[in-house]
Amino acid sequence: MTSPAATDVISHQLLQLDEALNRLGLRTLSSGTAPTEWRWQGHAGASGEPMIITLDSAFPYSPPKVVLEARAGNHDWHQNQRGELCLWDRHAQGDLPWLDAQQVLTRVEEWVDNANRGWPADVPQLDLEAYSDPKLIPRRGHLVRPLIVIDRWTSVANHWFTASRPDERGCIHVQTATPPPPKPRTKSKGKPLSSHQLLGLAIELGEISAPFFTIHELFSELGSDAHRVEQYLAAGRDVVVAARYQRCGHTGFTGFWLWQDDRTNRYGHVAVVEEESSQRLRAGWHAGTITDRTVSVVGAGSLGSYVADILARSGVRHLVVHDDDRLLPGNLVRHATAEAPIGENKAVAVATVLNARTHDHTADARPAVRTLEDAMALLGEQDLLIDCTGDRLTFQLFEEAARLTGQRFLHVAVVGHGQYARIDICPPLAGADPIPAETTEPTGPLDFEGGCGDPISPTPPAAVVETAAIGARLAIQLLTGEAVAPAGESRHLFAAMP
């Protein structure tokens, strides 16, 4: 249903844009009540190139489409095969600059100037896939775009490989590099060859000076493997190509799905991601420093699961999780491993989830720490020990172990069933005093489930996640030597439970 208020706003913006473009010399070719009905014609700046401007249905929250018809089909950056220009990247769209008609024309003039000069100061737009039509495959009644997932590019670079066929979400998992495949069998009775695996080729495109559009250009990049690819396509066997390229000193990945239709080779774009590099780039600027640090998280309940999860996401690759308890249905409400099987050991569940995210993780599961000797040994072995048990006896155990070894540990706890987050550096740095005890308000009556008089904590999940985040941040700061409050931090979270 169209809102009259929204229609009035958009109509006003359309009329303003139309009037401004007319004043700047453009002619209105068509108009209407919907943005898609508007069309303007003019010339682009000093070059005088014929220019057509149209809008899509999301206007004003998407930019105008500007087409330089004389450039349609040109192999140049920041335009598609139809000559439609890319004038603003997503980071420059927030203030809707195209509502100012002069900015639109100025942007077109800048685009033409940059294109004529070969994009000398271009930012590293690693969007080679934007210049090809995507490959679409049917899955459960809808079309999905395939995605090739590679663990490490170096394991398959310049080799053939086998890969799984697309799953329900379109994911194609590269399995292993292989020697060049033999000549394929000839398909019989017009039926294509079938296989439970996809055959692929990983190629290096090097520095890209311009995007390419045609199947002939793609085959030229396959080198000596082009003939074998041609044979497989002729035999009815599709081939996927994963490619790495460089532009402006940065690395990008792209891919292609090749098939033959009526004896004509065709291709569609597929996305390619390298797990190792894509995750490393998003792990934060501390990742390179803490990747070789060793950390033990004692207690794999709600707090410990999230602390371990955040540290692994942030780059810690040598993580040990300690716990003896099993994962029960009620735990899943506040636990980071919500998809782990019920009844699994909590430490095993956490380590399994972390290791499944990427092969770089070496998370181990070990039993809970019970003795002073074990606590002392652990403090001596690990760069940092984090107590997330919420158990007073375990805290006292580590306090004594720290005193005897001269080591420190981090204690992460939720206080007052979510009233406070408390993270202690034990003992405090530089001889500082510990954080004063928080003044908590009485809580309402607690519920009990099984066990020996142990109530169910009504701590809100938000309090768990926020406390874990503070604890993980302090852990990262200690591991990297950043300045921290010498005794730790305490933060008020929620009022008392009514």
Coordinates of C-alpha atoms in Angstrom, one line a residue, residues 296-308 321-325 347 367-370 385-398 409-415 422-424 467-468 471:
S296 CA 42.8 -20.6 28.7
V297 CA 39.2 -19.8 29.4
V298 CA 38.1 -21.7 32.5
G299 CA 34.3 -22.2 32.5
A300 CA 32.5 -22.7 29.3
G301 CA 29.1 -21.6 30.5
S302 CA 27.3 -18.5 29.2
L303 CA 30.1 -16.0 30.0
G304 CA 33.0 -18.3 29.1
S305 CA 31.4 -19.3 25.8
Y306 CA 31.1 -15.7 24.6
V307 CA 34.6 -14.7 25.9
A308 CA 36.1 -17.6 24.0
V321 CA 38.4 -24.1 27.1
H322 CA 38.0 -25.9 30.4
D323 CA 34.7 -27.3 31.7
D324 CA 33.1 -30.6 32.9
D325 CA 29.5 -29.7 32.6
A347 CA 34.0 -27.1 26.5
P367 CA 38.5 -30.7 32.0
A368 CA 37.8 -28.2 34.7
V369 CA 40.7 -27.1 36.9
R370 CA 40.3 -28.6 40.4
L385 CA 44.1 -17.4 32.1
I386 CA 40.5 -16.1 32.3
D387 CA 38.2 -17.4 35.0
C388 CA 34.6 -17.3 33.8
T389 CA 33.2 -20.0 36.2
G390 CA 31.3 -17.7 38.5
D391 CA 32.4 -20.1 41.2
R392 CA 33.9 -18.6 44.4
L393 CA 36.0 -21.7 45.2
T394 CA 37.6 -21.6 41.8
F395 CA 38.3 -17.9 42.1
Q396 CA 40.0 -18.6 45.4
L397 CA 42.0 -21.4 43.9
F398 CA 43.4 -19.2 41.2
F409 CA 44.7 -13.9 35.7
L410 CA 41.5 -12.2 34.7
H411 CA 38.2 -12.8 36.5
V412 CA 35.0 -12.1 34.6
A413 CA 31.7 -12.2 36.4
V414 CA 28.1 -10.9 36.3
V415 CA 27.2 -9.4 39.7
R422 CA 32.8 -7.0 36.9
I423 CA 36.2 -7.8 35.5
D424 CA 39.1 -8.1 37.9
T467 CA 30.1 -8.6 30.4
A468 CA 31.8 -11.0 28.1
G471 CA 36.2 -9.1 29.6

